[in-house]
PDB file of C-alpha atoms in Angstrom:
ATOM      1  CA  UNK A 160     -24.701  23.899-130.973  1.00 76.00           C
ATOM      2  CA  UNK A 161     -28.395  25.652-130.860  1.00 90.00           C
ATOM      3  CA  UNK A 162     -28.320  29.207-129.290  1.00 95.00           C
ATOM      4  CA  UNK A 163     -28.980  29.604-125.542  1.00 96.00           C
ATOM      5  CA  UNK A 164     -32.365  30.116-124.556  1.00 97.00           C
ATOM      6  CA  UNK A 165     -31.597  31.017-120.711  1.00 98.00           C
ATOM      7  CA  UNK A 166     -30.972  34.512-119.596  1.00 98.00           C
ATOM      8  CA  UNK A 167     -29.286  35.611-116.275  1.00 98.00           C
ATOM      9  CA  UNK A 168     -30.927  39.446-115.556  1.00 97.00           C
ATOM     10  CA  UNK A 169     -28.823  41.513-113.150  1.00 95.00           C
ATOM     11  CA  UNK A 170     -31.506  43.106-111.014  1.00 93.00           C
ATOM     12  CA  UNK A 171     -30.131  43.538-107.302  1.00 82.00           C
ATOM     13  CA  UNK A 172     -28.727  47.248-107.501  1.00 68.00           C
ATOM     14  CA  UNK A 173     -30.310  50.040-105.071  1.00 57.00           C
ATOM     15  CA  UNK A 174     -31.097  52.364-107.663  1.00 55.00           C
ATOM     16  CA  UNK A 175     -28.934  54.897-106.044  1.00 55.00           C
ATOM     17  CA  UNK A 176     -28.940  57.625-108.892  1.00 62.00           C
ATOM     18  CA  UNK A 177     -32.571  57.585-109.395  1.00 54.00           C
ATOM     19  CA  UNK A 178     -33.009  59.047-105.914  1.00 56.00           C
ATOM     20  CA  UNK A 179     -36.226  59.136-104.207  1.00 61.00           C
ATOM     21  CA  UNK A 180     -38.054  56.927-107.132  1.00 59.00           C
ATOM     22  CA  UNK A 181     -35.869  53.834-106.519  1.00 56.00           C
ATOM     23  CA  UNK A 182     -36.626  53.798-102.201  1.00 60.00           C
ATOM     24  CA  UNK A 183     -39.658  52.000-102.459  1.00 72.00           C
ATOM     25  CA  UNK A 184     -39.432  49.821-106.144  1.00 78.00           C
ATOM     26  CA  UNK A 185     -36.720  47.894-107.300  1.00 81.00           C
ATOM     27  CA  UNK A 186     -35.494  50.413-110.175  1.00 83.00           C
ATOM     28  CA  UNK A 187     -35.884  47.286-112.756  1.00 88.00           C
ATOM     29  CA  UNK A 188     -39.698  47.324-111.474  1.00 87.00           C
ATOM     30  CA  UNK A 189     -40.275  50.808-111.744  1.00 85.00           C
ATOM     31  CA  UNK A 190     -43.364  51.655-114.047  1.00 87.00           C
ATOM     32  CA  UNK A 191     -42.925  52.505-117.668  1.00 89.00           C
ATOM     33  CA  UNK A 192     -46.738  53.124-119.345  1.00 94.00           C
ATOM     34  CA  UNK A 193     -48.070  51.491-116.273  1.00 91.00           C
ATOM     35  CA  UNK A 194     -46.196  48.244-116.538  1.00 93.00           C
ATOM     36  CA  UNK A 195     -42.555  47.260-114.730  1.00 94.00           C
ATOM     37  CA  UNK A 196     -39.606  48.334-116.664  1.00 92.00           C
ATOM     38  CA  UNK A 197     -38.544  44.062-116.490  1.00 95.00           C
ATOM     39  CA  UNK A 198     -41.851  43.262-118.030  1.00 96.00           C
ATOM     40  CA  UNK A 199     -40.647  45.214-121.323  1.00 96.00           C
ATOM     41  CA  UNK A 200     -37.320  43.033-120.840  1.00 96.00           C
ATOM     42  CA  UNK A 201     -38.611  39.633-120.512  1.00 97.00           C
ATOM     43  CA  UNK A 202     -41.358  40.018-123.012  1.00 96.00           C
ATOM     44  CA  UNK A 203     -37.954  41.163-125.586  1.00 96.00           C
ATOM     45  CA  UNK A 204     -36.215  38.999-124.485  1.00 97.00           C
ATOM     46  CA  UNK A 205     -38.597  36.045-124.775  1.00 97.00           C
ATOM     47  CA  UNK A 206     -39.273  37.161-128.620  1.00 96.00           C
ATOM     48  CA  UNK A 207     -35.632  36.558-128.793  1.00 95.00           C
ATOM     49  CA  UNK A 208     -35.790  32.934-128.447  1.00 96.00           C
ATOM     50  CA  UNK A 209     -35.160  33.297-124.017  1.00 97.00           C
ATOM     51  CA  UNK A 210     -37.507  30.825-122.269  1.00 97.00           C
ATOM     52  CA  UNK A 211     -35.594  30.541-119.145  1.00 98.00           C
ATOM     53  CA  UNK A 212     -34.495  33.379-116.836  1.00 98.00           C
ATOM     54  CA  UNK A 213     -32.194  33.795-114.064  1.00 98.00           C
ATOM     55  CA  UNK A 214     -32.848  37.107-111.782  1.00 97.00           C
ATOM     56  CA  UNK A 215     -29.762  37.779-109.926  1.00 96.00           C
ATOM     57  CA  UNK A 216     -31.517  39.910-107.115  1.00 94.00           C
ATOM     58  CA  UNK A 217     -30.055  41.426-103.579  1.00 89.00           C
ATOM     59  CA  UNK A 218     -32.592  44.750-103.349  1.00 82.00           C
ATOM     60  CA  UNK A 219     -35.928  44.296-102.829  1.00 84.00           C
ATOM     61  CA  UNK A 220     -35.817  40.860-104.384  1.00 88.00           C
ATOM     62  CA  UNK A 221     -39.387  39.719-102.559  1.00 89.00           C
ATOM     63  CA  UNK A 222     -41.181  43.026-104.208  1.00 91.00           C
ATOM     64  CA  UNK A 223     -39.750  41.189-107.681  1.00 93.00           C
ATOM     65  CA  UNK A 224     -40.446  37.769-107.043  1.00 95.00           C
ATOM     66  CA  UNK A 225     -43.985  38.818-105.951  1.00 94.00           C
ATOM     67  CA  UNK A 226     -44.771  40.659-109.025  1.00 95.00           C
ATOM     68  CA  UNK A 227     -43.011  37.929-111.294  1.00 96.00           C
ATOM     69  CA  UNK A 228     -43.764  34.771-109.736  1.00 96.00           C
ATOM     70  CA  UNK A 229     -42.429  31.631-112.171  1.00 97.00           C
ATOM     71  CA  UNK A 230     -42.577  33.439-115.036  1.00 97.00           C
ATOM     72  CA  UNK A 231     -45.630  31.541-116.113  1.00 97.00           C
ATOM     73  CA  UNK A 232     -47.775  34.434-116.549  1.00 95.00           C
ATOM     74  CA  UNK A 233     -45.418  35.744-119.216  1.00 96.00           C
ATOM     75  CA  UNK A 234     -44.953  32.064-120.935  1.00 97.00           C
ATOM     76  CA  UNK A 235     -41.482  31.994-119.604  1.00 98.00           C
ATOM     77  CA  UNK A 236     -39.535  30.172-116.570  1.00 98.00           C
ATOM     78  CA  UNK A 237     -37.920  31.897-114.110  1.00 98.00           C
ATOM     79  CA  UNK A 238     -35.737  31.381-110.876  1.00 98.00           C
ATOM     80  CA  UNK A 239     -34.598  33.648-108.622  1.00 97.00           C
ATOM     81  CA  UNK A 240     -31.044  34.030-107.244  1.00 95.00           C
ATOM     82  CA  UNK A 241     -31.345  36.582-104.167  1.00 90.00           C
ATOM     83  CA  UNK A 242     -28.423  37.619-102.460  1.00 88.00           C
ATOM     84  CA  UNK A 243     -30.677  39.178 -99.265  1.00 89.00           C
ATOM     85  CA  UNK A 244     -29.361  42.872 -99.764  1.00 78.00           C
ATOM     86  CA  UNK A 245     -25.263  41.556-100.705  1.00 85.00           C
ATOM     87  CA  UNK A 246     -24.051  43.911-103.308  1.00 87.00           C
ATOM     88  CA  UNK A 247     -21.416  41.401-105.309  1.00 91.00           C
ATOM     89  CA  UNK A 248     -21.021  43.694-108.556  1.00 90.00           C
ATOM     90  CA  UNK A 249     -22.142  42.373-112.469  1.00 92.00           C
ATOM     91  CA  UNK A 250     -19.663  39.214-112.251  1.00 94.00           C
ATOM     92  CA  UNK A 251     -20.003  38.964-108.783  1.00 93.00           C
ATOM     93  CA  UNK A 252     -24.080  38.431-108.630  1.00 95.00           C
ATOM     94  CA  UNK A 253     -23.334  35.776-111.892  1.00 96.00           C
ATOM     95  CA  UNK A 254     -21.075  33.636-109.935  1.00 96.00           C
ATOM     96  CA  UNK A 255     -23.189  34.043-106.949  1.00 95.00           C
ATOM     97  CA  UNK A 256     -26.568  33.041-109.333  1.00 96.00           C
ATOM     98  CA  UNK A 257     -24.180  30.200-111.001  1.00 96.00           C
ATOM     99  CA  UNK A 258     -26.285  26.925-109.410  1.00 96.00           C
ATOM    100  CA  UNK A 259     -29.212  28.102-110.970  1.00 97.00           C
ATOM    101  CA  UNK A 260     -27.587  28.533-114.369  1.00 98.00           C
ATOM    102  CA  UNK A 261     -28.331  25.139-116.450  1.00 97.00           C
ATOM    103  CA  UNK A 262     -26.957  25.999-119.920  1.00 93.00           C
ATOM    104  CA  UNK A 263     -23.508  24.910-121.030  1.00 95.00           C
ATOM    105  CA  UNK A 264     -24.028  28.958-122.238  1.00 96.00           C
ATOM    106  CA  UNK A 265     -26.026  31.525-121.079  1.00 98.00           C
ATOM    107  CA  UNK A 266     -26.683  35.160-121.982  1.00 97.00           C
ATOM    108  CA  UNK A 267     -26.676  37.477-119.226  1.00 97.00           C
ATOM    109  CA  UNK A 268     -27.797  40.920-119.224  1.00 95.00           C
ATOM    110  CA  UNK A 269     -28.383  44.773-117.235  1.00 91.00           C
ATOM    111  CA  UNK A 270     -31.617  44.048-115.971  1.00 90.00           C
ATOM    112  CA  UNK A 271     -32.247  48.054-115.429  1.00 84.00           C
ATOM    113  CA  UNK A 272     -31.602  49.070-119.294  1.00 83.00           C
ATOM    114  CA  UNK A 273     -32.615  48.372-122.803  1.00 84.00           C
ATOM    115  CA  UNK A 274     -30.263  47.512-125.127  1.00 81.00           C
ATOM    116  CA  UNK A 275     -31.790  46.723-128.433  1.00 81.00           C
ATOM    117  CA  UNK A 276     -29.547  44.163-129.892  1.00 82.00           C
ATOM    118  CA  UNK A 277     -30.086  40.627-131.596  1.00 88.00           C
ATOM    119  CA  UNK A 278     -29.191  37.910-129.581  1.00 92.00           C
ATOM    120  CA  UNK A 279     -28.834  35.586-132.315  1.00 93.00           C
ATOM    121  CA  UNK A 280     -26.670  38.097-133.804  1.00 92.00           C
ATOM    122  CA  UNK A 281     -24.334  37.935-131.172  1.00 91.00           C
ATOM    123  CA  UNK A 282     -24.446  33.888-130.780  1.00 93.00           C
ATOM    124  CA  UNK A 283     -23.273  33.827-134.453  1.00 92.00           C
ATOM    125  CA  UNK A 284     -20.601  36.442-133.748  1.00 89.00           C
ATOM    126  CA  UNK A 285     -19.689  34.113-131.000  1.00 90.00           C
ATOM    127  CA  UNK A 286     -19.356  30.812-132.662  1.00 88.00           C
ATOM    128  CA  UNK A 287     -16.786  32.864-135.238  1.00 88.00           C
ATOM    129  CA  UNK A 288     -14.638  33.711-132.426  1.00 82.00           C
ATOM    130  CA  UNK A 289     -12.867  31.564-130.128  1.00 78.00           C
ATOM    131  CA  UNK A 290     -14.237  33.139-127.372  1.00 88.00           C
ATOM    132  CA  UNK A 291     -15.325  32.332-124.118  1.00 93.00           C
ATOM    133  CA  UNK A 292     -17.167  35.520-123.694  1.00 94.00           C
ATOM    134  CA  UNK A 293     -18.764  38.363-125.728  1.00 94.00           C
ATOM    135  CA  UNK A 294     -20.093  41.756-125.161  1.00 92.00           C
ATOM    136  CA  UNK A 295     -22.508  43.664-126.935  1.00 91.00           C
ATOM    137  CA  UNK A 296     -21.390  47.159-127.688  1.00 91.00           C
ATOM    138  CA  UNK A 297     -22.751  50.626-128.900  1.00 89.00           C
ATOM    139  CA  UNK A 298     -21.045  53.128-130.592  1.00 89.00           C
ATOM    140  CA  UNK A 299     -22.262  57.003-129.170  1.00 88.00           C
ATOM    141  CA  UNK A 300     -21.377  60.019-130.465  1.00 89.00           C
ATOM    142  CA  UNK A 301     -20.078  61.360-127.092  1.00 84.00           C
ATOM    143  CA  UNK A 302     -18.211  58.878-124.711  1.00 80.00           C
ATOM    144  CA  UNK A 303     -18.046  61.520-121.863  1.00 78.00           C
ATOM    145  CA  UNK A 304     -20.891  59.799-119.232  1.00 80.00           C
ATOM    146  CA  UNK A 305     -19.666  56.340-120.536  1.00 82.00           C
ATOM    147  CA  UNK A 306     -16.720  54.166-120.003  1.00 80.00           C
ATOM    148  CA  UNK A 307     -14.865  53.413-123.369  1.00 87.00           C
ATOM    149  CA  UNK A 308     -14.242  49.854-125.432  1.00 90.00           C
ATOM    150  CA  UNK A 309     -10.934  49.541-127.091  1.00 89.00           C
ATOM    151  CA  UNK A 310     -10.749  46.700-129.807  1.00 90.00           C
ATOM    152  CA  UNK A 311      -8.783  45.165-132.335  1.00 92.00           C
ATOM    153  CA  UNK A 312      -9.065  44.827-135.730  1.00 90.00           C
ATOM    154  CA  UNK A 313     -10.294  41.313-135.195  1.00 87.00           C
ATOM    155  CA  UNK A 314     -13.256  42.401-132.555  1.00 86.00           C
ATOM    156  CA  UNK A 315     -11.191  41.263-129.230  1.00 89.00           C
ATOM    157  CA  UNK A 316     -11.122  43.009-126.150  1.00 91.00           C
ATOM    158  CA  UNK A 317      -8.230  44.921-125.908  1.00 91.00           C
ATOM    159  CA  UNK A 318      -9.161  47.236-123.138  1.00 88.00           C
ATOM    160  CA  UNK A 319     -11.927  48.968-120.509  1.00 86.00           C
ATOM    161  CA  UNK A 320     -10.948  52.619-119.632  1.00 83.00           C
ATOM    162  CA  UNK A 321     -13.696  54.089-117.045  1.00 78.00           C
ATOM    163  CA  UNK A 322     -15.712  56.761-117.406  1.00 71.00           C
ATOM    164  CA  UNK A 323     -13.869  59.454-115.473  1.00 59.00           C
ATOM    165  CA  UNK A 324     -10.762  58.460-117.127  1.00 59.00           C
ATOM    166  CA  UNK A 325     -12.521  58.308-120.949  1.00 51.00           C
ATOM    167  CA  UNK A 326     -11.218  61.654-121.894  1.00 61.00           C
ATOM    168  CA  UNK A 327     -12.790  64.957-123.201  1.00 60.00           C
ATOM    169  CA  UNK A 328     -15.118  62.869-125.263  1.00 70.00           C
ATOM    170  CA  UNK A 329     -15.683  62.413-129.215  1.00 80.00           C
ATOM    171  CA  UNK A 330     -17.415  58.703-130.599  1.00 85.00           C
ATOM    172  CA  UNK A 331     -16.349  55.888-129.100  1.00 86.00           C
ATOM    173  CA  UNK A 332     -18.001  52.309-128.419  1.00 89.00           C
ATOM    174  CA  UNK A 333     -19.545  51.328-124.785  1.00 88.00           C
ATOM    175  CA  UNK A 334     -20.349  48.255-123.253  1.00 87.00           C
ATOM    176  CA  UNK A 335     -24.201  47.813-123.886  1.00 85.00           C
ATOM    177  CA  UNK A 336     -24.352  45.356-120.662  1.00 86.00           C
ATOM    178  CA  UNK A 337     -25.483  42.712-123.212  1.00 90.00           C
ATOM    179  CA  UNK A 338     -23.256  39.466-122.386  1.00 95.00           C
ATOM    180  CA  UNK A 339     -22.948  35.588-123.734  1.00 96.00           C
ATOM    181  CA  UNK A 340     -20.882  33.681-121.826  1.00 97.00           C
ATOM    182  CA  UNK A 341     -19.510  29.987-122.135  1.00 96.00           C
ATOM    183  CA  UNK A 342     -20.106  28.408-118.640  1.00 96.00           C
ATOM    184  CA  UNK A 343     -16.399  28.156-118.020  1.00 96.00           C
ATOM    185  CA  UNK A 344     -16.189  31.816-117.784  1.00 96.00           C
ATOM    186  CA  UNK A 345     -17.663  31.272-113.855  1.00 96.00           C
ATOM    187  CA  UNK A 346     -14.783  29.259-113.250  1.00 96.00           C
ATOM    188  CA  UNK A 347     -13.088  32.805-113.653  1.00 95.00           C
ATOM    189  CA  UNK A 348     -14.939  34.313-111.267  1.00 95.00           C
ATOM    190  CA  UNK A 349     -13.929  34.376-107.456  1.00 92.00           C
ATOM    191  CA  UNK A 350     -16.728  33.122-105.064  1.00 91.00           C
ATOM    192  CA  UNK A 351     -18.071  35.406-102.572  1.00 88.00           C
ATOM    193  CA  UNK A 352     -16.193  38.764-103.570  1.00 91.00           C
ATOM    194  CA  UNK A 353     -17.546  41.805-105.364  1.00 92.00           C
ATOM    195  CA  UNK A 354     -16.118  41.646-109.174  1.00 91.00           C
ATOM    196  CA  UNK A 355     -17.182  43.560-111.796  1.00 88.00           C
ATOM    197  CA  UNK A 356     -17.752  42.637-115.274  1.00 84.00           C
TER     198      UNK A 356
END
């Protein structure tokens, strides 16, 4: 099977942390160097081998979708999914995006930060795991402001531990918010409930 080439972008959060800057932009629109943040994103992304995209959106998704359009501009395709101002959480917006989705697999992806990763990388990690799901992580040299990954020796999941209950700190891995996920993995998903990744 050929690597995904479609993209769902989680871009419908308020922007709560970044205060006053977030009140009038979408924070995944807010200018870096005089162009969006999402521009950067796409434009990665699309070197990456991503010509469709998904934009899971709730906040602000017209000031997006007016700045965006199709995606045609870029050379890209995109859709939007816009949950009119519902906050559903990271799994939440997916499942709520999921009729848009085409693929039989799909990458999905923090729409607000840049995670420098290959995505062909992790599609070959993928199809040498019997996985449903994989996450992109990062190890840091202090865990404090993050939440913490726990694996096995084999790469699985073994557990999330949040941020506040991390521990005094030290290296650590943290989910990058860099996703591939079989289809079947929305099936997991409840409809119409805030879930989190």
């Amino acid at each position: 099977m050929d690597m995904p080439q479609e993209a769902v972008l989680l871009v419908g959060g308020y922007g709560t942390r970044l205060g006053e800057l977030a009140k009038k932009v979408p924070k995944a629109m807010l200018p870096v160097d005089g162009k969006p943040f999402l521009v950067y994103l796409l434009i990665w992304l699309k070197s990456q081998g991503i010509k469709r995209f998904v934009l899971a959106c709730a906040h602000m998704a017209g000031e997006i979708e007016g700045y965006l359009g199709d995606g045609r501009r870029l050379g890209v395709s995109i859709v939007y999914s816009d949950a009119k101002d519902k906050q559903w959480g990271t799994a939440g917006s997916i499942k709520f995006a999921q009729d848009s989705i085409e693929g039989d697999a799909f990458f999905a992806l923090n729409g607000d930060v840049f995670f420098e990763n290959s995505l062909k990388d992790l599609w070959d990690f993928k199809c040498l795991k019997p996985a449903r799901a994989c996450i992109a992580l990062a190890r840091v040299a202090d865990r404090r402001r993050y939440g913490t990954v726990l694996m096995d020796d084999d790469g699985y999941v073994k557990k999330f531990i949040e941020k506040d209950l991390a521990g005094a700190g030290g290296e650590g891995y943290i989910n990058g918010g860099f996703y591939l996920f079989d289809r079947s993995v929305l099936d997991l998903i409840p409809a119409l409930e805030h879930a989190s990744l």
